[in-house]
Coordinates of C-alpha atoms in Angstrom, one line a residue:
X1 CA 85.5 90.4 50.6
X2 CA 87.4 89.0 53.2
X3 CA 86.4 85.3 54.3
X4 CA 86.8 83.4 57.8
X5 CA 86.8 80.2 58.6
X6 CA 85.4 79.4 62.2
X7 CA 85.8 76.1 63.4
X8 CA 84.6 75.0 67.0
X9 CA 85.1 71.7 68.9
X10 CA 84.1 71.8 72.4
X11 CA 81.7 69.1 73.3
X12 CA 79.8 72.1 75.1
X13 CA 77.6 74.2 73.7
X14 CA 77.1 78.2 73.9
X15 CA 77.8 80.2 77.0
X16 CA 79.0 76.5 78.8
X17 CA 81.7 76.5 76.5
X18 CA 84.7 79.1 76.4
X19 CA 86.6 78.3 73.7
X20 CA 83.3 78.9 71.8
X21 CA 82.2 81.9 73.8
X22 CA 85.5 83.8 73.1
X23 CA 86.0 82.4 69.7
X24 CA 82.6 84.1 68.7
X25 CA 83.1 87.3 70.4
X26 CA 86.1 87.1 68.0
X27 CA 83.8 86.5 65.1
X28 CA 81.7 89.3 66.1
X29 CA 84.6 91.7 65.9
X30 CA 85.6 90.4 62.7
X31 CA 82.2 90.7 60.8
X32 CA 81.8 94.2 62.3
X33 CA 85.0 94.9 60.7
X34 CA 83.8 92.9 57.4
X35 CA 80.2 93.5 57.1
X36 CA 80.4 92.3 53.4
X37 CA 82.5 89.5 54.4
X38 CA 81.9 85.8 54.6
X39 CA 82.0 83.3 57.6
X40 CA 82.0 79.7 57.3
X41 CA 81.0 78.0 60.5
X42 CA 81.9 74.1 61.1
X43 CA 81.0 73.2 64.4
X44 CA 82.7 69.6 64.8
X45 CA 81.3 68.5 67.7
X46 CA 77.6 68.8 66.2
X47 CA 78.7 67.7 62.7
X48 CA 81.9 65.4 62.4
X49 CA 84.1 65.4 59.8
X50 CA 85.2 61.4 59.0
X51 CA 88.0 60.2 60.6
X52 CA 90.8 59.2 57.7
X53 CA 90.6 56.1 56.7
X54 CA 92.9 54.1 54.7
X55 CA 91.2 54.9 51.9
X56 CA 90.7 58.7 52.3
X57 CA 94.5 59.0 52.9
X58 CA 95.7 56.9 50.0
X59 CA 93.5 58.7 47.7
X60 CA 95.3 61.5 48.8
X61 CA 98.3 60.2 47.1
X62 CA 96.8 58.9 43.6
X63 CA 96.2 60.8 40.7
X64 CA 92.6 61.5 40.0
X65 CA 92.3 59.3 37.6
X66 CA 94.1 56.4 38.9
X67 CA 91.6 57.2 42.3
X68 CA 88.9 53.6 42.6
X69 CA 85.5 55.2 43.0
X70 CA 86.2 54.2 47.0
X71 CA 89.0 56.8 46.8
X72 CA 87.1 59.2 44.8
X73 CA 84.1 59.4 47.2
X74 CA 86.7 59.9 50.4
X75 CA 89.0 62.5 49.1
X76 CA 86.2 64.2 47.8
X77 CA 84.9 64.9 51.5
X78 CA 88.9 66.0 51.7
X79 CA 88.9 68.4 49.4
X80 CA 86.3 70.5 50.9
X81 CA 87.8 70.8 53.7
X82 CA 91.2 71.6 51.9
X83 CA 89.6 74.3 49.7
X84 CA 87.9 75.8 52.7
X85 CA 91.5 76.5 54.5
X86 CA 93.3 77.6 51.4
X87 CA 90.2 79.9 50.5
X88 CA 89.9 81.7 53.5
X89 CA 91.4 85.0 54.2
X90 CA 91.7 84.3 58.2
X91 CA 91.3 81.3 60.2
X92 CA 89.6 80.5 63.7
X93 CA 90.1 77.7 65.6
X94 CA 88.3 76.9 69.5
X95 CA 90.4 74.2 71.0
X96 CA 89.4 73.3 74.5
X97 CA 92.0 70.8 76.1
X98 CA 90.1 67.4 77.0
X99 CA 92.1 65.3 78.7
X100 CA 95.3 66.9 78.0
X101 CA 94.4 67.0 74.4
X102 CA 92.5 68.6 71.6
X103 CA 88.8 67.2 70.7
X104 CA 88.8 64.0 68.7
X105 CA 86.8 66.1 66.6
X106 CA 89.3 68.6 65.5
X107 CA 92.4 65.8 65.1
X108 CA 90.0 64.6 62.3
X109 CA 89.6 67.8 60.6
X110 CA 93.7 67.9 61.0
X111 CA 94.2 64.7 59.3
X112 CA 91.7 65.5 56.5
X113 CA 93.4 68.6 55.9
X114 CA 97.1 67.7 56.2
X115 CA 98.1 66.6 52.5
X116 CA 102.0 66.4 51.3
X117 CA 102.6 67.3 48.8
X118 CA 99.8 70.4 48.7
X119 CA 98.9 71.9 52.6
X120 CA 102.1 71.0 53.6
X121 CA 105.8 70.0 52.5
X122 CA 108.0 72.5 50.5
X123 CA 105.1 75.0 49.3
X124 CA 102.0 74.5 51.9
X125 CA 99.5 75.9 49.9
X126 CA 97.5 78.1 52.7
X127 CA 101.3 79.2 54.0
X128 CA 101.4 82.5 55.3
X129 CA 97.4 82.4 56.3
X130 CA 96.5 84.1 60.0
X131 CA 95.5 81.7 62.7
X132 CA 93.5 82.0 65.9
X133 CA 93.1 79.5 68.0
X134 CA 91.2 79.5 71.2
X135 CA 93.0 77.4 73.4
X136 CA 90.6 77.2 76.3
X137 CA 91.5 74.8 79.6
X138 CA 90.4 74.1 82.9
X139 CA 93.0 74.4 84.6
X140 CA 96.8 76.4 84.3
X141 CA 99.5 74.8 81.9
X142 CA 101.3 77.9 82.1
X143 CA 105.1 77.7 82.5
X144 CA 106.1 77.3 85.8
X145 CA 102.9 76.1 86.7
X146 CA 102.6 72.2 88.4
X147 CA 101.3 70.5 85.3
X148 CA 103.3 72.8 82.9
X149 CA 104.6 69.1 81.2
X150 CA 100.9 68.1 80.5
X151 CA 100.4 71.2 77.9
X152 CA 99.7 69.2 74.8
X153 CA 97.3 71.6 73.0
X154 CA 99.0 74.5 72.2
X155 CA 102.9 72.5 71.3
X156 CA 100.9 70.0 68.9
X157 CA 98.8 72.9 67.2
X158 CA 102.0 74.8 66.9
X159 CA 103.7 71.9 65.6
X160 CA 100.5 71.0 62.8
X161 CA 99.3 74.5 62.1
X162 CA 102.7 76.7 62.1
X163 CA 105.5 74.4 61.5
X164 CA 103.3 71.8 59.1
X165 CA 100.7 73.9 57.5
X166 CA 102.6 77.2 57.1
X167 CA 99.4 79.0 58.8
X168 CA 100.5 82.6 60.6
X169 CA 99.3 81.2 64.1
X170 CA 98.6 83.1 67.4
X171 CA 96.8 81.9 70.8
X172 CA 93.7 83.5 73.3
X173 CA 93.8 81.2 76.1
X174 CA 91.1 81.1 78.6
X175 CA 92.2 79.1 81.3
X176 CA 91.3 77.7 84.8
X177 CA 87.6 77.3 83.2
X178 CA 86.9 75.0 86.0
X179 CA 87.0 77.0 89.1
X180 CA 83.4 78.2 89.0
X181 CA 81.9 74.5 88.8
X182 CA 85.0 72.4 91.2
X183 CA 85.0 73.6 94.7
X184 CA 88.5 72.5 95.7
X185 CA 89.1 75.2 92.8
X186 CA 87.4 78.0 94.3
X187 CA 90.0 80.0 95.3
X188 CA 91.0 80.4 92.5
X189 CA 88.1 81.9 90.8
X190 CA 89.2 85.2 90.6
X191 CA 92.2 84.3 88.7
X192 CA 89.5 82.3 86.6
X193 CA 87.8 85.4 85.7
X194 CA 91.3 87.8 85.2
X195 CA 91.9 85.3 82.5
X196 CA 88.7 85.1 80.9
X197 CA 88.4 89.1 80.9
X198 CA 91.3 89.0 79.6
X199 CA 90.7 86.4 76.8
X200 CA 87.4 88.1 75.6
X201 CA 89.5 91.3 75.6
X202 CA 92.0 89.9 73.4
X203 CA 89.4 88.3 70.8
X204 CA 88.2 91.8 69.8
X205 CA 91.6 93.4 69.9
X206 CA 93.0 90.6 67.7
X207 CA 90.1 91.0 65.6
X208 CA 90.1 94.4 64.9
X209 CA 94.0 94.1 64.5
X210 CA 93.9 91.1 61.8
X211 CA 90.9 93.4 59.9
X212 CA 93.3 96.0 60.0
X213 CA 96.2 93.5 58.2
X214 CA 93.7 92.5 55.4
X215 CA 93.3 95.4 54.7
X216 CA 96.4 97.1 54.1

């Protein structure tokens, strides 16, 4: 049975959010494709993983039982996270850009997760893993577009996630989520909702097409 790890972050919830209205026609693709299968949902804006500490990340570099019962108690809070990205068959990831960025939220989750020595370094141990990450926005960081230098979502997750973690990555990105709700962006509303046709189009094609990988 094929497992997925879903992981939201938008401060939003439901329908108000796109990054987690695409990422769960996604998952709805996926379990129709793995009716047997298992999903396990973090939603990081309702329920926070710790931010490292000093303690959580030197624990990370201590053997067990060297670890002060400090260290034991913080990487043990890492290690579940850990084994639920090397463990999972797929991973999916909504990543709306606030201010420029990814959610607080999710840099935790990346901080608790990245480990030298085991998720990344010479041998990441969840290399090869596929990625999707909804990388939602309200406006256009497209190349060629006005604030194409101000795209810092999708070069840090490619940086972390492909480069660091090893993970097979790929992007759905709904953008210019704004228009509907900021008049000076009303004009461009029908570009608005090209993209997120386009998005939710992509989620169940990418879906069905990841299924099909897993399964061969």
């Amino acid at each position: 049975m094929a497992t997925l790890l879903h992981i939201d972050s938008s401060v939003l919830p439901g329908e108000a959010s796109s990054s987690r209205s695409v990422a769960a026609a996604f998952r709805k693709a996926w379990e129709e494709q793995h009716p047997d299968g298992t999903v396990i949902h973090r939603d990081l804006a309702a329920d926070p993983v710790p931010h490292i500490t000093a303690v959580a990340w030197s624990a990370g570099y201590a053997a067990p039982a060297e670890r002060t019962p400090e260290q034991s108690a913080a990487f043990a809070v890492r290690e579940a996270l850990i084994e639920e990205l090397e463990q999972a068959d797929a991973v999916l990831i909504g990543a709306p850009m606030h201010n420029f960025s990814i959610p607080s939220t999710l840099k935790a989750w990346v901080d608790n997760v990245l480990l030298l020595g085991r998720t990344a370094g010479e041998n990441p141990s969840a290399k090869g893993t596929p990625a999707i990450v909804v990388a939602s926005r309200g406006g256009s960081y497209a190349p060629g577009t006005p604030r194409e230098g101000f795209e810092y979502v999708r070069n840090y997750l490619e940086a972390v996630l492909d480069r660091t973690l090893g993970l097979d990555l790929d992007f759905i990105v709904p953008e210019l989520t704004l228009a509907p709700r900021n008049p000076a962006m009303s004009e461009l509303i029908p570009l608005y909702e090209a993209s997120r046709k386009r998005a939710f189009e992509e989620a169940a094609v990418k879906a069905k097409e990841l299924a099909e990988r897993l399964a061969a």
